Amino acid sequence: MELIPLSPWDLALAATLVGLLAALSWLLHLGIGRRLLIAAARSGVQLTLLGLVLRVLFAQTSPPLLGLMALVMLAVAGYEVMARQQRRFRGLWGYGLGTISMFLSSFTITFLALTLVIQVHPWYRPQYLIPLLGMLLGNTMSGIAIALDNLTRTAWDQRGRIEARLVLGHSWQEAISEIRRDALRSGLIPIINAMTTAGIVSLPGMMTGQILAGSPPMEAAKYQLMILLLIAGGSGLGSLAAVWGGSRRLFDERERLRLDRVTPKRS
Amino acid sequence: MKLERLRPLLGEPLSFEVPPACTCFVRGPSGAGKSLLLRAVADLDPNEGEVWLDGLRRSGMPAHRWRRMVGYLPAESYWWEDRVGDHQAHWPLSLLERLGFGAEVLDWRVSRLSTGERQRLALARLLANRPAALLLDEPVANLDSVNADRVAAIVHAYQQEHGAPTLWVSHGEGRGNASCRGTLWLQAGRAAKLETAWS
């Protein structure tokens, strides 16, 4: 089976659906039409650009260019993690914590997957590196954002309880232990849900793509399974690093709860 | 207990001493920094200066050991487990009894406690740690007179038994039958007046 190319006309047809939805939103005063159209336009521009960039990258397999691309992806993901926090850490920590955690987990796991699991030669072959890294970053990003948001929000809400424990002589680790555990758990929920329903309720995006492109279904299934397992590992390790670093940052060297290191709630 | 140029959050540096088993009442209008003073002694907020207790320097020991030693009772008590008894392994039953509770209180749910019950149980929870000093933030504020007297008597007995110097934040007249007492008036974060029977 060959992949059937899509013409601009085909895409325009799909776009009319969104246009219809926007018109409906305007008619029913849902107030979401504008945002819907902007988001659709953004995805159009971003994906077209990505297609162009990847065409260049795939054509020459240049490590510096690939490194640059990976850094841009990381930088945007880091910003996105920060933007999703209701209460973020002040200063460099706000951006750095999520970004470093993602770097540690996604980049390491992508590298290990390329060298040990798939065994691509050279390991940085862009056709494998970029999609794999993208999927790992995207999912780790959600996990870390949820976990960190949960950590700072709960610590803020439960200030009295945390300090009650500190006052009674508990160490900072004891005082934050339950909150830390819950934050970590919340970061892992999305991937656990994804793995639970994979193949029954949802046909995961990557597998769908491979099947459309003509891969044998069994191969597509195996790749999808590998990706899910890698994502689980990446989300878990990333959330672990972020929550550990974040909870450490909530206390100073005298084990005081320092909520002044977290910004106030954003409306 | 000796405070050496201790500077609480939003306050001025303070130096004074409370001898063993003595009580220094801390008084002043709302917002004068009474609670912040106790929090500074307990090292809960960023602060400057030094505190000595039983010849030990605050900065010379880990913060959690220091807090266990200085016994700070906040004005509002917080509970992190569902059941009262789950908050620590050892509850001195005789103390609970003197506070008006039977042993069954350990099975009670925190959510059904009244404010006054919480306050009395928080004192029991604190004293079970055997602190060497007491920092009490309005310990009898929400109690009827019977229970207020009970609490004052228990604090007094504890001070005598353990030689614990005490800082007692109070809005009203200083309670208790402390034979050795002083009063510190705070005004806008600074010591307006210090009257002691010991210096």
Coordinates of C-alpha atoms in Angstrom, one line a residue:
Chain A
M1 CA 0.0 0.0 0.0
E2 CA 1.3 3.4 -0.9
L3 CA 0.7 6.6 1.1
I4 CA -1.9 8.7 -0.7
P5 CA -0.6 12.3 -0.8
L6 CA -2.8 15.0 0.5
S7 CA -3.4 18.1 -1.6
P8 CA -3.9 21.6 -0.2
W9 CA -7.5 21.2 -1.3
D10 CA -7.9 18.1 0.9
L11 CA -6.6 20.1 3.9
A12 CA -8.9 23.0 3.1
L13 CA -11.8 20.6 3.2
A14 CA -10.8 19.5 6.7
A15 CA -10.4 23.1 7.7
T16 CA -14.0 23.9 6.8
L17 CA -15.0 21.7 9.7
V18 CA -13.1 24.0 12.1
G19 CA -14.6 27.0 10.3
L20 CA -18.1 25.5 10.8
L21 CA -17.4 25.0 14.5
A22 CA -16.2 28.5 14.9
A23 CA -19.3 29.8 13.2
L24 CA -21.4 27.7 15.5
S25 CA -19.5 29.1 18.5
W26 CA -20.3 32.6 17.3
L27 CA -24.0 31.8 16.8
L28 CA -24.3 30.2 20.2
H29 CA -22.2 32.8 22.0
L30 CA -19.7 30.1 23.3
G31 CA -16.9 32.6 23.1
I32 CA -14.4 30.0 22.0
G33 CA -14.4 30.6 18.3
R34 CA -11.5 33.1 18.2
R35 CA -9.3 30.9 20.2
L36 CA -10.2 27.9 18.2
L37 CA -9.3 29.6 14.9
I38 CA -6.0 30.9 16.3
A39 CA -5.1 27.5 17.6
A40 CA -5.9 25.9 14.2
A41 CA -3.9 28.5 12.4
R42 CA -1.0 28.0 14.7
S43 CA -1.0 24.3 14.2
G44 CA -1.1 24.9 10.5
V45 CA 1.9 27.2 10.5
Q46 CA 3.9 25.2 13.0
L47 CA 3.4 21.8 11.3
T48 CA 4.2 23.3 7.8
L49 CA 7.4 24.8 9.3
L50 CA 8.2 21.5 11.0
G51 CA 7.8 19.7 7.7
L52 CA 10.2 22.1 6.0
V53 CA 12.7 21.9 8.8
L54 CA 12.6 18.2 8.8
R55 CA 13.0 18.0 5.1
V56 CA 16.3 19.9 5.4
L57 CA 17.4 17.9 8.5
F58 CA 16.6 14.5 6.9
A59 CA 18.5 15.5 3.7
Q60 CA 21.9 16.0 5.4
T61 CA 22.0 14.3 8.9
S62 CA 24.1 17.1 10.3
P63 CA 24.8 16.6 14.1
P64 CA 25.1 20.4 14.8
L65 CA 21.7 21.1 13.1
L66 CA 20.1 18.2 14.9
G67 CA 21.5 19.4 18.2
L68 CA 20.1 22.9 17.6
M69 CA 16.7 21.4 16.7
A70 CA 16.7 19.3 19.9
L71 CA 17.6 22.4 22.0
V72 CA 14.8 24.4 20.5
M73 CA 12.4 21.6 21.3
L74 CA 13.7 21.5 24.8
A75 CA 13.5 25.2 25.3
V76 CA 9.9 25.4 24.1
A77 CA 8.9 22.4 26.3
G78 CA 10.6 24.0 29.3
Y79 CA 8.6 27.2 28.7
E80 CA 5.4 25.2 28.3
V81 CA 6.0 23.5 31.7
M82 CA 6.5 26.8 33.3
A83 CA 3.4 28.4 31.7
R84 CA 1.2 25.6 33.0
Q85 CA 2.1 26.2 36.6
Q86 CA -0.4 28.0 38.7
R87 CA 2.3 28.8 41.2
R88 CA 5.8 28.6 39.8
F89 CA 9.2 29.0 41.5
R90 CA 10.6 32.4 41.4
G91 CA 13.7 33.3 39.4
L92 CA 15.7 30.8 37.2
W93 CA 14.1 27.9 39.1
G94 CA 10.8 28.5 37.5
Y95 CA 12.2 27.7 34.1
G96 CA 15.2 25.6 35.0
L97 CA 13.6 23.0 37.2
G98 CA 11.2 21.6 34.6
T99 CA 13.7 22.0 31.7
I100 CA 16.6 20.2 33.5
S101 CA 14.3 17.4 34.6
M102 CA 13.0 17.0 31.0
F103 CA 16.6 17.1 29.7
L104 CA 17.7 14.4 32.1
S105 CA 14.9 12.1 31.4
S106 CA 13.9 12.6 27.7
F107 CA 17.4 13.0 26.3
T108 CA 18.9 10.1 28.2
I109 CA 16.0 7.7 27.3
T110 CA 16.0 8.8 23.7
F111 CA 19.7 8.1 23.5
L112 CA 19.4 4.7 25.1
A113 CA 16.5 3.8 22.9
L114 CA 18.4 4.7 19.8
T115 CA 21.6 2.9 20.7
L116 CA 20.4 -0.1 22.7
V117 CA 16.8 -0.8 21.7
I118 CA 16.4 0.2 18.0
Q119 CA 20.2 0.2 17.3
V120 CA 20.1 2.9 14.6
H121 CA 23.3 3.7 12.7
P122 CA 24.4 6.4 13.2
W123 CA 22.4 6.8 16.4
Y124 CA 21.4 10.4 15.5
R125 CA 19.7 9.5 12.3
P126 CA 17.1 12.2 12.1
Q127 CA 14.2 10.0 10.9
Y128 CA 14.4 8.2 14.3
L129 CA 15.9 10.8 16.6
I130 CA 13.5 13.7 16.0
P131 CA 10.1 11.9 16.2
L132 CA 11.3 9.8 19.2
L133 CA 12.6 12.8 21.1
G134 CA 9.5 14.8 20.2
M135 CA 7.1 12.2 21.6
L136 CA 9.2 11.7 24.7
L137 CA 9.5 15.5 25.3
G138 CA 5.8 16.1 24.7
N139 CA 4.7 13.4 27.2
T140 CA 7.3 14.1 29.8
M141 CA 6.4 17.7 29.6
S142 CA 2.8 17.0 30.6
G143 CA 3.8 14.7 33.4
I144 CA 6.3 17.1 34.8
A145 CA 4.0 20.1 34.5
I146 CA 1.2 18.3 36.3
A147 CA 3.5 17.0 39.0
L148 CA 5.2 20.3 39.7
D149 CA 1.9 22.2 39.6
N150 CA 0.5 19.7 42.1
L151 CA 3.6 20.0 44.4
T152 CA 3.6 23.8 44.7
R153 CA -0.2 24.2 44.9
T154 CA -0.6 21.6 47.6
A155 CA 2.4 22.9 49.6
W156 CA 0.8 26.3 49.5
D157 CA -2.6 25.1 50.5
Q158 CA -1.2 22.9 53.3
R159 CA 1.3 25.4 54.7
G160 CA -0.2 25.0 58.2
R161 CA 0.0 21.2 58.2
I162 CA 3.6 21.2 56.9
E163 CA 4.7 23.7 59.5
A164 CA 2.8 21.8 62.3
R165 CA 5.1 18.9 61.5
L166 CA 8.2 21.0 61.3
V167 CA 7.3 22.5 64.7
L168 CA 7.1 19.0 66.2
G169 CA 10.6 18.3 65.1
H170 CA 10.0 16.5 61.8
S171 CA 12.6 16.9 59.2
W172 CA 11.6 18.6 55.9
Q173 CA 11.5 15.3 54.1
E174 CA 9.0 13.9 56.6
A175 CA 7.0 17.1 56.5
I176 CA 6.6 17.0 52.7
S177 CA 6.6 13.3 52.2
E178 CA 2.8 12.8 51.5
I179 CA 2.6 15.9 49.3
R180 CA 5.6 14.7 47.3
R181 CA 4.2 11.3 46.8
D182 CA 0.9 12.7 45.6
A183 CA 2.6 15.1 43.2
L184 CA 4.6 12.2 41.8
R185 CA 1.6 10.1 41.4
S186 CA -0.4 12.8 39.6
G187 CA 2.5 13.2 37.1
L188 CA 2.3 9.5 36.2
I189 CA -1.5 9.3 35.8
P190 CA -1.6 10.5 32.2
I191 CA 0.8 7.8 30.9
I192 CA -0.8 5.1 33.1
N193 CA -4.2 6.0 31.6
A194 CA -2.7 6.0 28.1
M195 CA -1.2 2.6 28.6
T196 CA -4.4 1.2 30.1
T197 CA -6.6 2.1 27.2
A198 CA -4.0 1.8 24.4
G199 CA -5.4 -0.2 21.6
I200 CA -8.9 -0.6 23.1
V201 CA -10.3 2.8 23.3
S202 CA -7.7 4.8 21.4
L203 CA -5.5 3.9 18.5
P204 CA -2.4 5.8 19.5
G205 CA -1.2 8.5 17.1
M206 CA 2.1 7.0 16.1
M207 CA 0.7 3.6 15.3
T208 CA -2.1 5.2 13.3
G209 CA 0.6 7.1 11.3
Q210 CA 2.6 4.0 10.6
I211 CA -0.4 2.1 9.5
L212 CA -1.4 4.9 7.2
A213 CA 2.1 5.0 5.8
G214 CA 1.9 1.3 4.9
S215 CA 3.7 -0.5 7.8
P216 CA 2.6 -4.0 8.7
P217 CA 0.2 -3.6 11.7
M218 CA 2.3 -5.9 13.9
E219 CA 5.4 -3.7 13.4
A220 CA 3.4 -0.6 14.1
A221 CA 2.1 -2.2 17.3
K222 CA 5.6 -3.1 18.4
Y223 CA 6.9 0.4 17.8
Q224 CA 3.9 1.8 19.6
L225 CA 4.5 -0.4 22.6
M226 CA 8.1 0.5 22.8
I227 CA 7.2 4.2 22.7
L228 CA 4.6 3.8 25.5
L229 CA 7.2 2.1 27.6
L230 CA 9.8 4.7 26.9
I231 CA 7.3 7.5 27.7
A232 CA 6.4 5.8 31.0
G233 CA 10.0 5.7 31.9
G234 CA 10.6 9.2 30.8
S235 CA 7.6 10.7 32.6
G236 CA 8.4 8.8 35.7
L237 CA 12.0 9.7 35.9
G238 CA 11.4 13.3 34.8
S239 CA 8.6 13.8 37.4
L240 CA 10.8 12.2 40.0
A241 CA 13.7 14.6 39.3
A242 CA 11.3 17.7 39.1
V243 CA 9.4 16.8 42.3
W244 CA 12.6 16.0 44.2
G245 CA 14.3 19.3 43.1
G246 CA 11.1 21.2 43.7
S247 CA 10.5 19.9 47.2
R248 CA 14.1 20.6 48.1
R249 CA 13.7 24.2 46.9
L250 CA 10.6 24.6 49.0
F251 CA 12.8 24.4 52.1
D252 CA 16.0 26.3 52.9
E253 CA 19.1 25.1 54.8
R254 CA 17.3 25.6 58.1
E255 CA 14.4 23.4 57.0
R256 CA 12.0 26.3 56.9
L257 CA 9.1 26.2 54.5
R258 CA 9.9 29.0 52.0
L259 CA 6.7 29.7 50.2
D260 CA 8.1 33.1 49.3
R261 CA 10.1 31.2 46.7
V262 CA 6.9 30.5 44.9
T263 CA 4.9 33.1 43.0
P264 CA 1.3 34.0 43.9
K265 CA -1.5 32.5 42.1
R266 CA -2.2 33.6 38.6
S267 CA -5.7 34.4 37.6
Chain B
M1 CA 16.8 30.7 77.2
K2 CA 18.8 33.6 75.8
L3 CA 18.0 35.7 72.7
E4 CA 21.0 37.5 71.2
R5 CA 20.1 40.2 68.7
L6 CA 17.4 38.0 67.4
R7 CA 15.7 39.8 64.5
P8 CA 12.3 38.4 63.5
L9 CA 10.8 38.8 60.1
L10 CA 9.6 42.5 59.8
G11 CA 11.1 43.3 63.3
E12 CA 13.9 44.9 65.1
P13 CA 16.7 42.9 66.9
L14 CA 15.9 41.8 70.4
S15 CA 18.1 40.6 73.2
F16 CA 16.8 39.3 76.5
E17 CA 16.9 36.2 78.7
V18 CA 14.3 34.0 80.3
P19 CA 15.7 32.0 83.2
P20 CA 14.7 28.3 83.6
A21 CA 11.1 27.7 84.7
C22 CA 10.3 31.4 84.3
T23 CA 7.6 32.9 82.1
C24 CA 7.9 35.9 79.9
F25 CA 4.5 37.1 78.7
V26 CA 4.6 38.8 75.3
R27 CA 2.0 41.5 74.8
G28 CA 1.2 44.2 72.4
P29 CA -1.5 45.2 69.8
S30 CA -2.3 43.0 66.8
G31 CA 0.4 43.2 64.2
A32 CA 3.1 44.1 66.8
G33 CA 5.0 41.0 65.8
K34 CA 4.3 38.7 68.8
S35 CA 3.7 35.6 66.8
L36 CA 6.6 36.5 64.5
L37 CA 8.9 36.6 67.5
L38 CA 7.9 33.1 68.5
R39 CA 8.4 31.9 64.9
A40 CA 11.8 33.5 64.8
V41 CA 12.9 31.7 68.0
A42 CA 11.6 28.5 66.5
D43 CA 13.5 29.3 63.3
L44 CA 10.4 29.0 61.1
D45 CA 11.0 32.3 59.2
P46 CA 14.2 33.7 57.9
N47 CA 15.7 35.6 60.8
E48 CA 19.0 36.9 62.2
G49 CA 20.7 36.5 65.5
E50 CA 21.3 33.6 67.9
V51 CA 19.3 31.8 70.5
W52 CA 20.8 29.8 73.4
L53 CA 19.0 27.1 75.4
D54 CA 20.5 25.0 78.1
G55 CA 23.9 26.1 77.0
L56 CA 23.3 24.9 73.4
R57 CA 23.5 27.2 70.4
R58 CA 20.7 27.2 67.9
S59 CA 23.0 27.5 64.9
G60 CA 25.0 24.6 66.2
M61 CA 22.3 22.0 65.6
P62 CA 20.0 20.8 62.8
A63 CA 16.8 22.9 62.6
H64 CA 14.5 19.9 63.3
R65 CA 16.3 19.1 66.5
W66 CA 16.2 22.7 67.6
R67 CA 12.4 22.9 67.0
R68 CA 11.8 19.7 69.0
M69 CA 13.7 21.4 71.8
V70 CA 11.9 24.7 71.9
G71 CA 8.3 23.5 71.9
Y72 CA 6.4 26.1 69.8
L73 CA 2.6 25.9 70.1
P74 CA 1.0 28.0 67.3
A75 CA -2.2 29.9 67.9
E76 CA -4.0 27.6 65.4
S77 CA -3.3 23.9 65.5
Y78 CA -3.0 21.8 62.3
W79 CA -3.5 18.1 61.9
W80 CA -2.3 16.1 59.0
E81 CA -3.8 12.6 59.8
D82 CA -7.4 11.7 60.1
R83 CA -7.2 10.2 63.5
V84 CA -5.8 12.0 66.5
G85 CA -3.7 9.1 67.7
D86 CA -1.9 8.7 64.4
H87 CA 0.0 11.9 64.8
Q88 CA 2.6 10.4 66.9
A89 CA 3.6 7.1 68.6
H90 CA 3.6 8.2 72.2
W91 CA 0.8 10.1 74.0
P92 CA 1.2 10.5 77.7
L93 CA -2.2 9.3 79.0
S94 CA -1.9 11.0 82.4
L95 CA -1.5 14.3 80.5
L96 CA -4.5 13.7 78.3
E97 CA -6.5 12.9 81.5
R98 CA -5.5 16.1 83.1
L99 CA -6.6 17.9 80.0
G100 CA -10.0 16.3 80.4
F101 CA -9.7 13.5 77.8
G102 CA -9.8 9.7 78.1
A103 CA -7.7 7.3 76.1
E104 CA -10.5 6.9 73.6
V105 CA -9.6 10.4 72.3
L106 CA -6.8 8.8 70.3
D107 CA -9.4 7.1 68.1
W108 CA -11.4 10.3 67.4
R109 CA -11.4 11.9 64.0
V110 CA -9.7 15.2 63.9
S111 CA -12.6 16.6 61.8
R112 CA -15.0 16.2 64.6
L113 CA -12.9 18.0 67.2
S114 CA -14.0 21.5 68.4
T115 CA -11.5 24.3 68.3
G116 CA -10.9 24.1 72.0
E117 CA -10.4 20.4 71.9
R118 CA -7.9 20.8 69.1
Q119 CA -6.0 23.4 71.1
R120 CA -5.8 21.2 74.2
L121 CA -4.8 18.2 72.2
A122 CA -2.1 20.2 70.4
L123 CA -0.6 21.0 73.8
A124 CA -0.6 17.3 74.7
R125 CA 1.0 16.6 71.3
L126 CA 3.7 19.2 72.0
L127 CA 4.5 18.2 75.5
A128 CA 4.8 14.5 74.5
N129 CA 8.0 15.7 72.8
R130 CA 9.4 16.8 76.2
P131 CA 10.6 20.2 74.9
A132 CA 13.2 22.1 77.0
A133 CA 11.5 25.4 76.5
L134 CA 7.9 26.5 75.6
L135 CA 6.8 29.1 73.1
L136 CA 3.0 29.4 73.5
D137 CA 0.9 31.5 71.2
E138 CA -2.3 32.3 73.0
P139 CA -2.7 28.8 74.4
V140 CA -5.9 29.5 76.2
A141 CA -7.6 31.9 73.7
N142 CA -10.4 29.5 72.7
L143 CA -11.0 27.8 76.0
D144 CA -13.6 28.2 78.7
S145 CA -12.4 29.2 82.1
V146 CA -12.2 25.6 83.5
N147 CA -10.1 24.4 80.6
A148 CA -8.0 27.6 80.6
D149 CA -7.2 27.0 84.2
R150 CA -6.4 23.3 83.4
V151 CA -4.0 24.4 80.6
A152 CA -2.3 27.0 82.7
A153 CA -1.8 24.5 85.6
I154 CA -0.4 21.9 83.2
V155 CA 2.0 24.5 81.7
H156 CA 3.1 25.6 85.1
A157 CA 3.7 22.1 86.4
Y158 CA 5.7 21.3 83.2
Q159 CA 7.8 24.3 83.7
Q160 CA 8.6 23.4 87.3
E161 CA 9.3 19.8 86.5
H162 CA 11.5 20.4 83.5
G163 CA 12.9 23.9 84.3
A164 CA 11.5 25.1 81.0
P165 CA 11.7 28.8 80.2
T166 CA 8.5 30.0 78.5
L167 CA 7.5 32.7 76.2
W168 CA 3.7 33.2 76.4
V169 CA 1.9 35.4 73.9
S170 CA -1.3 36.7 75.5
H171 CA -3.8 39.4 74.7
G172 CA -5.3 39.5 78.1
E173 CA -3.7 39.7 81.6
G174 CA -1.0 37.1 81.9
R175 CA -2.4 33.9 83.3
G176 CA -0.9 31.3 85.4
N177 CA 0.7 31.3 88.9
A178 CA 4.2 31.6 87.7
S179 CA 6.3 32.7 90.6
C180 CA 9.0 34.0 88.2
R181 CA 7.5 36.1 85.5
G182 CA 8.2 39.0 83.2
T183 CA 6.4 40.9 80.5
L184 CA 7.7 42.1 77.1
W185 CA 5.6 44.7 75.3
L186 CA 6.0 44.8 71.6
Q187 CA 5.0 47.7 69.4
A188 CA 5.4 47.6 65.6
G189 CA 8.1 45.0 65.7
R190 CA 10.3 46.5 68.4
A191 CA 10.5 46.0 72.2
A192 CA 8.6 48.9 73.8
K193 CA 9.2 47.8 77.4
L194 CA 10.6 44.8 79.2
E195 CA 9.6 44.2 82.8
T196 CA 11.1 41.2 84.6
A197 CA 11.2 39.9 88.1
W198 CA 14.6 38.3 87.5
S199 CA 17.0 40.9 86.2

